[in-house]
Coordinates of N, CA and C in Angstrom, one line a residue:
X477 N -261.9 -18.9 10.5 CA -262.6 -17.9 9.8 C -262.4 -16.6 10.5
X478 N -262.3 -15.8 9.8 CA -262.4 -14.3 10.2 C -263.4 -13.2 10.0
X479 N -263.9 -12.6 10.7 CA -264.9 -11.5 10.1 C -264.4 -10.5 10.6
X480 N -264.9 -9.5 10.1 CA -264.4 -7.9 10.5 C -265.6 -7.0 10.3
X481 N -265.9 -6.1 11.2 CA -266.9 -5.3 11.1 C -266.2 -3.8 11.5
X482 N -266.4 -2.8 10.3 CA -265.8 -1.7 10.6 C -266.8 -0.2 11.0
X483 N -265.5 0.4 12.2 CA -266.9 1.6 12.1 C -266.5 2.8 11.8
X484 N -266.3 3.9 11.6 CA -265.7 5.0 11.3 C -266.1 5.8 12.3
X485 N -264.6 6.0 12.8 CA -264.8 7.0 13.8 C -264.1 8.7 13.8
X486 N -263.7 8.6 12.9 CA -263.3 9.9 12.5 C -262.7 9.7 10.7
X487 N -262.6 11.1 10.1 CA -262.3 11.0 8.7 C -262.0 9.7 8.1
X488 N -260.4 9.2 8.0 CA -260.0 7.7 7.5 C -259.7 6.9 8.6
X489 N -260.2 7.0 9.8 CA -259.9 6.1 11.0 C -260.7 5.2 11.2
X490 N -261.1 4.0 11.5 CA -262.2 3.1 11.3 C -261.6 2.3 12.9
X491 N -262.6 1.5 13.5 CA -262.6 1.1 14.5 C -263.0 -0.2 14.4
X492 N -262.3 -1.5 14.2 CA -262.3 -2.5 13.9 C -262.6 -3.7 14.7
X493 N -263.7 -4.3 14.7 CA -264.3 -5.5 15.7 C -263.6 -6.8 14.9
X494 N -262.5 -7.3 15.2 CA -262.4 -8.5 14.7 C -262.3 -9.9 15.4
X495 N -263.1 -10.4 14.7 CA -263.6 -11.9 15.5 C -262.8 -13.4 14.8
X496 N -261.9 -14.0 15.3 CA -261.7 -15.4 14.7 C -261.9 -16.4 15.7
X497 N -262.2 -17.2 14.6 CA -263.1 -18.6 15.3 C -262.5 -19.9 14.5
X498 N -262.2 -20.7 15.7 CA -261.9 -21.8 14.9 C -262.9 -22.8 15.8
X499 N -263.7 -23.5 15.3 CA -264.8 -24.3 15.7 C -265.1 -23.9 17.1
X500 N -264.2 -24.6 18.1 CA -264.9 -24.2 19.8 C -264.3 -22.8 20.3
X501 N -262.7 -22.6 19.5 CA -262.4 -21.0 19.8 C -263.2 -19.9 19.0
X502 N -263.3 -19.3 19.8 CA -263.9 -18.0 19.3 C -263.1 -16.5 19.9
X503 N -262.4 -15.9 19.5 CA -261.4 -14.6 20.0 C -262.1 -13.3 19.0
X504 N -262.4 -12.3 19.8 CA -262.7 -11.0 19.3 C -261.8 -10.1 20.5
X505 N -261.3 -9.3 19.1 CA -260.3 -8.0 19.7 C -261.2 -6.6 18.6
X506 N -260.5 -5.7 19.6 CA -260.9 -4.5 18.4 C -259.5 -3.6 18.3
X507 N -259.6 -2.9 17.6 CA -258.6 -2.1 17.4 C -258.8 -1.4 15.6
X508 N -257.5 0.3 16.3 CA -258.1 1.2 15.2 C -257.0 1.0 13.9
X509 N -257.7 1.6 12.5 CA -257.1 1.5 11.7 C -257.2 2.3 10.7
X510 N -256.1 2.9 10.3 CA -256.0 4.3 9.5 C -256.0 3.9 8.1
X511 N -256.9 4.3 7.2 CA -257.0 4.1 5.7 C -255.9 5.8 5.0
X512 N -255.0 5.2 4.4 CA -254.2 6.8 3.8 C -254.4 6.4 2.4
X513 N -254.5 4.8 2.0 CA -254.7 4.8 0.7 C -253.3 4.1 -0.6
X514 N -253.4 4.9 -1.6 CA -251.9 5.2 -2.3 C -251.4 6.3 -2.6
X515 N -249.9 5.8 -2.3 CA -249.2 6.8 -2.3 C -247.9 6.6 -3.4
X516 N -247.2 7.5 -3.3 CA -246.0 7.5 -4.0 C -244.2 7.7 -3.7
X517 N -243.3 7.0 -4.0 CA -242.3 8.0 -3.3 C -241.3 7.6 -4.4
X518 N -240.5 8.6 -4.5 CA -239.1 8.5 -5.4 C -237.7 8.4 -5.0
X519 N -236.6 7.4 -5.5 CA -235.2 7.7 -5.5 C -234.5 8.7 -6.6
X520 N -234.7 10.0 -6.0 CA -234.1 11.0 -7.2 C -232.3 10.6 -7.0
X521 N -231.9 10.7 -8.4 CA -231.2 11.1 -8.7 C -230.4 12.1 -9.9
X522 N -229.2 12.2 -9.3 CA -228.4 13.4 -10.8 C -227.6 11.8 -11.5
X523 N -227.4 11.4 -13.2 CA -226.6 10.7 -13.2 C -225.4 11.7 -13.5
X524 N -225.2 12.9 -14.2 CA -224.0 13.4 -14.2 C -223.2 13.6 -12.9
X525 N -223.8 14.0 -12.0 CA -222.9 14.1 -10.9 C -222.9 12.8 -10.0
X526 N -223.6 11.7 -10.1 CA -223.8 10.4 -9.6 C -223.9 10.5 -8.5
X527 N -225.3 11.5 -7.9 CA -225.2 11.9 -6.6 C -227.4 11.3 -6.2
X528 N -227.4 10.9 -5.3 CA -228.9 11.2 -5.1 C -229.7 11.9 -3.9
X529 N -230.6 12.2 -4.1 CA -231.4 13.7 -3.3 C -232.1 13.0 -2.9
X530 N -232.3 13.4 -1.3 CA -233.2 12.7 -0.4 C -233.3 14.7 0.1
X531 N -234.5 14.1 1.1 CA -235.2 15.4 2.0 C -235.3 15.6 3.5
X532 N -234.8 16.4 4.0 CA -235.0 16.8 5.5 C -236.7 17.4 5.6
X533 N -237.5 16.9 6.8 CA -238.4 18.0 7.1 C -239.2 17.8 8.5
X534 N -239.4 18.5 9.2 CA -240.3 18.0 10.7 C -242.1 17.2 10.4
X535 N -241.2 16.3 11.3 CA -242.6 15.4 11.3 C -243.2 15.5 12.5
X536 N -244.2 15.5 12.8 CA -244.7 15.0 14.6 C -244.1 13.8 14.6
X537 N -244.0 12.9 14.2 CA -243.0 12.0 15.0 C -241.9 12.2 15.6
X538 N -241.2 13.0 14.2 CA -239.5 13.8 14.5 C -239.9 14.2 16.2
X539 N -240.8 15.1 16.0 CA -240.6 16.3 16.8 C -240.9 15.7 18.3
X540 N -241.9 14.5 18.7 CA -242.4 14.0 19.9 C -241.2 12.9 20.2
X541 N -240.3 12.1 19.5 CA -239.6 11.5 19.7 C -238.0 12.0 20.0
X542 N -238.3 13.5 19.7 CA -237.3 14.4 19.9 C -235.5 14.4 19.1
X543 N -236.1 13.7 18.2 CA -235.3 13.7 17.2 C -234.3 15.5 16.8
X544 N -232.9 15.1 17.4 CA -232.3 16.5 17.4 C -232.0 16.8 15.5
X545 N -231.7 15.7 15.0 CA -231.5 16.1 13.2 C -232.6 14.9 12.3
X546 N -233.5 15.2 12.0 CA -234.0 14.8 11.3 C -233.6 13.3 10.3
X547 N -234.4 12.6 10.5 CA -233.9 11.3 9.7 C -234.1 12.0 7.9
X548 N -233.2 11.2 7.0 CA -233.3 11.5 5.5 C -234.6 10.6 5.0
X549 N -235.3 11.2 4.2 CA -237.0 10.7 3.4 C -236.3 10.8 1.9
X550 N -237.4 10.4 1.2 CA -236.9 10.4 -0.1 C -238.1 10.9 -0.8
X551 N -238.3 11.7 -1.7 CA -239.9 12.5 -2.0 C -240.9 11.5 -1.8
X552 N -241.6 11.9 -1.4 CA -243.3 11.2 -1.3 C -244.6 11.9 -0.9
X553 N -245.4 11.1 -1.5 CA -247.0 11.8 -1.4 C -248.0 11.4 -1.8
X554 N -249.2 11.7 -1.2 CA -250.2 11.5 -2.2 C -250.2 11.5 -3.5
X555 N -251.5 10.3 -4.0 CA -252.1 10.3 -5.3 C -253.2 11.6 -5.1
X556 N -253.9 12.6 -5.8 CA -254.8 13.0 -6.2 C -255.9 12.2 -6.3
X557 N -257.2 12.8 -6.4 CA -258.0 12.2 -7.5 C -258.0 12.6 -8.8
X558 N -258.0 11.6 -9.3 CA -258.3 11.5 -11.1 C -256.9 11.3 -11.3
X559 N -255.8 11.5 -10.6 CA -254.4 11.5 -10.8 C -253.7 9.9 -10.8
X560 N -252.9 9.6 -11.9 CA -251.9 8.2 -11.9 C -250.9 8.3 -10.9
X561 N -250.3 7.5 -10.8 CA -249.1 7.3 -10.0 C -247.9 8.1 -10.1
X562 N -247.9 7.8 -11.7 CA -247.4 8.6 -12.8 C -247.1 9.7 -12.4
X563 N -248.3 10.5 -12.7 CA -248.1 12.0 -12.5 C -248.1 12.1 -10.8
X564 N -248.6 11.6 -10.5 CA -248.4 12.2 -9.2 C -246.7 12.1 -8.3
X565 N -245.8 11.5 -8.7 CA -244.7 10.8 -8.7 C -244.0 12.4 -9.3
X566 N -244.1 12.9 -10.6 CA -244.0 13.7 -10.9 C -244.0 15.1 -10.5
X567 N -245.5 15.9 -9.8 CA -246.0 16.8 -9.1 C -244.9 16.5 -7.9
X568 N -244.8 15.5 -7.1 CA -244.3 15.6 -5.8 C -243.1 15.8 -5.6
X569 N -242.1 15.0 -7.3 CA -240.6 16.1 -7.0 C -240.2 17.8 -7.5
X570 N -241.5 18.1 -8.6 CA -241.8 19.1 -8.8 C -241.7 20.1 -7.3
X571 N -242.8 19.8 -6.8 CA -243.2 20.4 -5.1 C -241.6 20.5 -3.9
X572 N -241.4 18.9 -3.9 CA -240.3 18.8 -3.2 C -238.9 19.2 -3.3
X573 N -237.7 18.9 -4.4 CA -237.4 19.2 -5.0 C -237.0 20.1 -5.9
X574 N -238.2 21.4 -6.6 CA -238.0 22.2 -6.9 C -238.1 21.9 -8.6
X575 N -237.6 20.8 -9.1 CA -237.4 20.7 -11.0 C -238.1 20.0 -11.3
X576 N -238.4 19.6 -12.4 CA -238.9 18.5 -13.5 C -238.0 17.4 -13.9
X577 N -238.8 16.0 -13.8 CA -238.2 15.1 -13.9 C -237.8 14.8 -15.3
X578 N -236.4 14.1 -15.4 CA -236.2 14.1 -16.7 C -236.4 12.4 -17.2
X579 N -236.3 11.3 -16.5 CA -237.1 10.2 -16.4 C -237.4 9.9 -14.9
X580 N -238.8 8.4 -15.5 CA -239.3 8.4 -14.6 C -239.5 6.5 -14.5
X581 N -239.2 6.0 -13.7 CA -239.2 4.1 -13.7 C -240.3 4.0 -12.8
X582 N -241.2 2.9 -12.4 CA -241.8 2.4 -11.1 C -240.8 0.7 -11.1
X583 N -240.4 1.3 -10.2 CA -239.5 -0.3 -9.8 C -240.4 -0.9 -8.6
X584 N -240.8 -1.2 -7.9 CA -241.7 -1.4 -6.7 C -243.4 -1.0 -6.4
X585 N -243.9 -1.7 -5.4 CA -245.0 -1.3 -4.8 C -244.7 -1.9 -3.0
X586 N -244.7 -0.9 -1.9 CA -244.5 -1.2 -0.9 C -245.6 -1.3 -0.2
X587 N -246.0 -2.2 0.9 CA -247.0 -2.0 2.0 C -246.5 -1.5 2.9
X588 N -246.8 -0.6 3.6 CA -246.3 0.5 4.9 C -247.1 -0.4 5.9
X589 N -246.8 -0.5 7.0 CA -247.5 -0.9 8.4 C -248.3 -1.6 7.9
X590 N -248.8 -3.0 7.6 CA -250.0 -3.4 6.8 C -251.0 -3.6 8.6
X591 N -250.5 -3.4 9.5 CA -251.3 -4.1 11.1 C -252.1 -2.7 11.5
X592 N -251.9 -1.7 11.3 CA -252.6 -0.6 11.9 C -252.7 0.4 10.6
X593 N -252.1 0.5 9.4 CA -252.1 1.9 8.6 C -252.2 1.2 7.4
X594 N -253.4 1.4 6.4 CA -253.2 1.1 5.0 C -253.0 1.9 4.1
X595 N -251.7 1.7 4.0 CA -250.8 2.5 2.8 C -250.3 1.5 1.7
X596 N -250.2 2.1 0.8 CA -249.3 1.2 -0.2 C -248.6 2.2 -1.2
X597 N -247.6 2.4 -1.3 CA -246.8 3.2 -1.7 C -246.1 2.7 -3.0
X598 N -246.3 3.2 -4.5 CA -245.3 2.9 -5.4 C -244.1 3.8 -5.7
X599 N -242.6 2.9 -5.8 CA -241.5 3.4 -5.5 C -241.2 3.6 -6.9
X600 N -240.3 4.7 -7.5 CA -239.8 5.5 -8.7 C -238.3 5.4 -8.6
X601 N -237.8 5.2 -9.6 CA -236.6 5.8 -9.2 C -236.7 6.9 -10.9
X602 N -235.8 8.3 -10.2 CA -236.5 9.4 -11.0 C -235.0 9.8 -11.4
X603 N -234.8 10.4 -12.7 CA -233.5 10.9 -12.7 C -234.1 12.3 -12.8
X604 N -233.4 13.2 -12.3 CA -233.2 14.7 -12.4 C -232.3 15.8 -12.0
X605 N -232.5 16.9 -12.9 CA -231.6 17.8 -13.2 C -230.8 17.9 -11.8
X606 N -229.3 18.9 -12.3 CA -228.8 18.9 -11.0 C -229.4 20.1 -10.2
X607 N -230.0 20.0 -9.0 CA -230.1 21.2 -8.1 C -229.4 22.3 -7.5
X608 N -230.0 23.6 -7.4 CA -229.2 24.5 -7.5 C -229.5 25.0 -6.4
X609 N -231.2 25.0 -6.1 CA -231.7 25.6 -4.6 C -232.1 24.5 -3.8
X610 N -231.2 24.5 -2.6 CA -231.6 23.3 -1.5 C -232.4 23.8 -0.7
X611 N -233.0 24.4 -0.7 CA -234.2 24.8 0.3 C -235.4 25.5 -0.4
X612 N -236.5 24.3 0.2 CA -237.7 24.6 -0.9 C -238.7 24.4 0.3
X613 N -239.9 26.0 0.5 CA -240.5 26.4 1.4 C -242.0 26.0 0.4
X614 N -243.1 25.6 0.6 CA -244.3 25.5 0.4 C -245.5 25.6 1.2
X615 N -245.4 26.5 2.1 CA -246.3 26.7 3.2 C -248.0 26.3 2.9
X616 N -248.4 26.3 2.1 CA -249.5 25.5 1.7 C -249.8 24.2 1.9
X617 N -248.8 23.3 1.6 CA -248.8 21.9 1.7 C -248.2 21.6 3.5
X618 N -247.4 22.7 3.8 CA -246.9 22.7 5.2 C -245.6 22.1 5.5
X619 N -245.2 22.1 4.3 CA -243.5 21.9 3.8 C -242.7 22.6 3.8
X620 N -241.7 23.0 4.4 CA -240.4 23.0 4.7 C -239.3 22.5 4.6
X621 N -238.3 22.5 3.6 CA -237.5 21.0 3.0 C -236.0 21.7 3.0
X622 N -235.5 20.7 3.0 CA -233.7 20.8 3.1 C -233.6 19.6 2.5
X623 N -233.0 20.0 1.3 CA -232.4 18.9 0.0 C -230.9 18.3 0.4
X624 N -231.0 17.5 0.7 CA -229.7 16.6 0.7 C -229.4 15.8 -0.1
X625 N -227.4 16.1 -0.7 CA -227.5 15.7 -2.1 C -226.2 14.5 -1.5
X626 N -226.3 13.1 -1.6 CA -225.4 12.3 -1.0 C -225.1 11.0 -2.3
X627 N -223.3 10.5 -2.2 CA -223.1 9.4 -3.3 C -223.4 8.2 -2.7
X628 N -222.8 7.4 -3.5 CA -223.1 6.2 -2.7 C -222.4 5.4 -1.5
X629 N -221.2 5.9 -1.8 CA -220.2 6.1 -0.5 C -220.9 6.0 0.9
X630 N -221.8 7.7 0.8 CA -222.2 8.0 1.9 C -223.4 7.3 2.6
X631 N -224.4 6.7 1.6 CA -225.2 6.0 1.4 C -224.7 4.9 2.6
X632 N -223.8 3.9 1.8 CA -223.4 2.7 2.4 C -223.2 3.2 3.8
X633 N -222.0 4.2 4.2 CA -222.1 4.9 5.4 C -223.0 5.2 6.3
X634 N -224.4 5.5 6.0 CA -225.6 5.5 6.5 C -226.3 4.9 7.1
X635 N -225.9 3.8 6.0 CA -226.8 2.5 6.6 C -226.2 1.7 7.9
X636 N -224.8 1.9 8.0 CA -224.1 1.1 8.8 C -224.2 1.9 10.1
X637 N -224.5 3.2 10.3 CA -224.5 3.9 11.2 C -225.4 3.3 12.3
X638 N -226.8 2.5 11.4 CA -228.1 2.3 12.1 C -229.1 2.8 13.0
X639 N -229.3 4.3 12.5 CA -229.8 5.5 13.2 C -231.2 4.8 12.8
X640 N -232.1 5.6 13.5 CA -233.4 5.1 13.3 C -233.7 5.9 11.6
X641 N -235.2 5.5 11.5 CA -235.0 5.5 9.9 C -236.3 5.2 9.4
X642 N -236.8 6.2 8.6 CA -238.1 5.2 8.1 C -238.4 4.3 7.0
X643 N -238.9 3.7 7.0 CA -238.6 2.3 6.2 C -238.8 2.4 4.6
X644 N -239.9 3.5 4.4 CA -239.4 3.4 2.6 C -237.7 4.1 2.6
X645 N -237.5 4.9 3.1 CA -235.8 5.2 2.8 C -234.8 4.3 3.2
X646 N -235.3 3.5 4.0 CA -234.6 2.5 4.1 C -234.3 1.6 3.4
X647 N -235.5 1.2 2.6 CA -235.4 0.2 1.4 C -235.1 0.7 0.3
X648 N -234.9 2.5 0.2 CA -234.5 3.2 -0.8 C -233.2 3.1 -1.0
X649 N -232.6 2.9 0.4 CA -230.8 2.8 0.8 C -230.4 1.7 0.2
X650 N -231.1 0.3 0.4 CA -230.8 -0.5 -0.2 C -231.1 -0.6 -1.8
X651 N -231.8 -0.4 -2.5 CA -232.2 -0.2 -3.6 C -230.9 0.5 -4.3
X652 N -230.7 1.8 -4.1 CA -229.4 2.5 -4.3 C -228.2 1.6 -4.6
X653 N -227.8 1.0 -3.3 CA -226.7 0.2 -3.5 C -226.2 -1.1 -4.3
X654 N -227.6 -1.3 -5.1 CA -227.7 -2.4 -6.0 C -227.7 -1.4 -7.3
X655 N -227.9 -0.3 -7.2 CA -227.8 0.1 -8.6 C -226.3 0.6 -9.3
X656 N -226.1 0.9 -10.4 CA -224.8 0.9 -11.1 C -224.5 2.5 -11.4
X657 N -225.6 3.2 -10.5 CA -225.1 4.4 -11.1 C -223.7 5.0 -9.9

């Protein structure tokens, strides 16, 4: 059996007493755990040019693990409230990106970290216009982006390289390579 008793110790951080017991054992640990919620992320692509757009941008992770070029992301973000997936999937390549999507699929739902971070993230694959400005500044949101437009060639190349990487683009990489565009 398991119980969990939670306590909030800052905004979505919670501090977790968890106890399991099996008749004569009894084990409690604690540890913290971040509520982010859902989220969203897309594999943009152009089909005319048969190319797809992923994103550069500094993370505190990038930056504490000293990452000299930035690993490739693929748009993501928050849901709003009152907002679907849908649109929100939409707003975020709007924001990131720069255009308007011309379609939009949900092929997936991912769990991110399910041991310390609850995220769940639904994955899009988006088709959209071809890009003209690779560099899209939003100082509000605290974005800073460098559009990278790569085939699948390069893709495959990527993956084999085995740079570090974070895991929705990672499974975005593979996704890609199963598709026919």
């Amino acid at each position: 059996m398991v119980n969990i008793k939670k306590r909030k110790i800052f905004k979505d951080i919670y501090e977790l007493d968890i106890k399991f017991s099996k008749r004569k054992n009894t084990k409690i640990y604690k540890e913290n755990f971040i509520f982010n919620g859902k989220s969203v992320s897309a594999i943009c692509f152009n089909k005319d040019l048969k190319v797809f757009y992923f994103i550069k941008q500094m993370r505190p992770n990038y930056f504490f693990h000293k990452f000299n070029n930035y690993p490739l992301e693929i748009v993501a973000g928050g849901i709003n409230k009152n907002e679907t997936s849908k649109k929100a999937i939409i707003r975020e390549i709007n924001e990131e990106l720069g255009v308007k999507v011309i379609s939009v699929k949900k092929i997936d739902s991912l769990i991110i970290a399910p041991d310390c971070l609850e995220e769940i993230t639904d994955l899009y694959f988006a088709e959209v216009p071809i890009i003209q400005n690779f560099e899209i500044s939003n100082p509000a949101e605290g974005e800073f982006i460098k559009i990278i437009k790569l085939n699948k060639k390069e893709i495959k190349e990527l993956i084999n390289k085995k740079r570090p990487q974070n895991i929705v683009t990672k499974v975005a990489f593979l996704k890609i390579l199963e598709t026919k565009i």
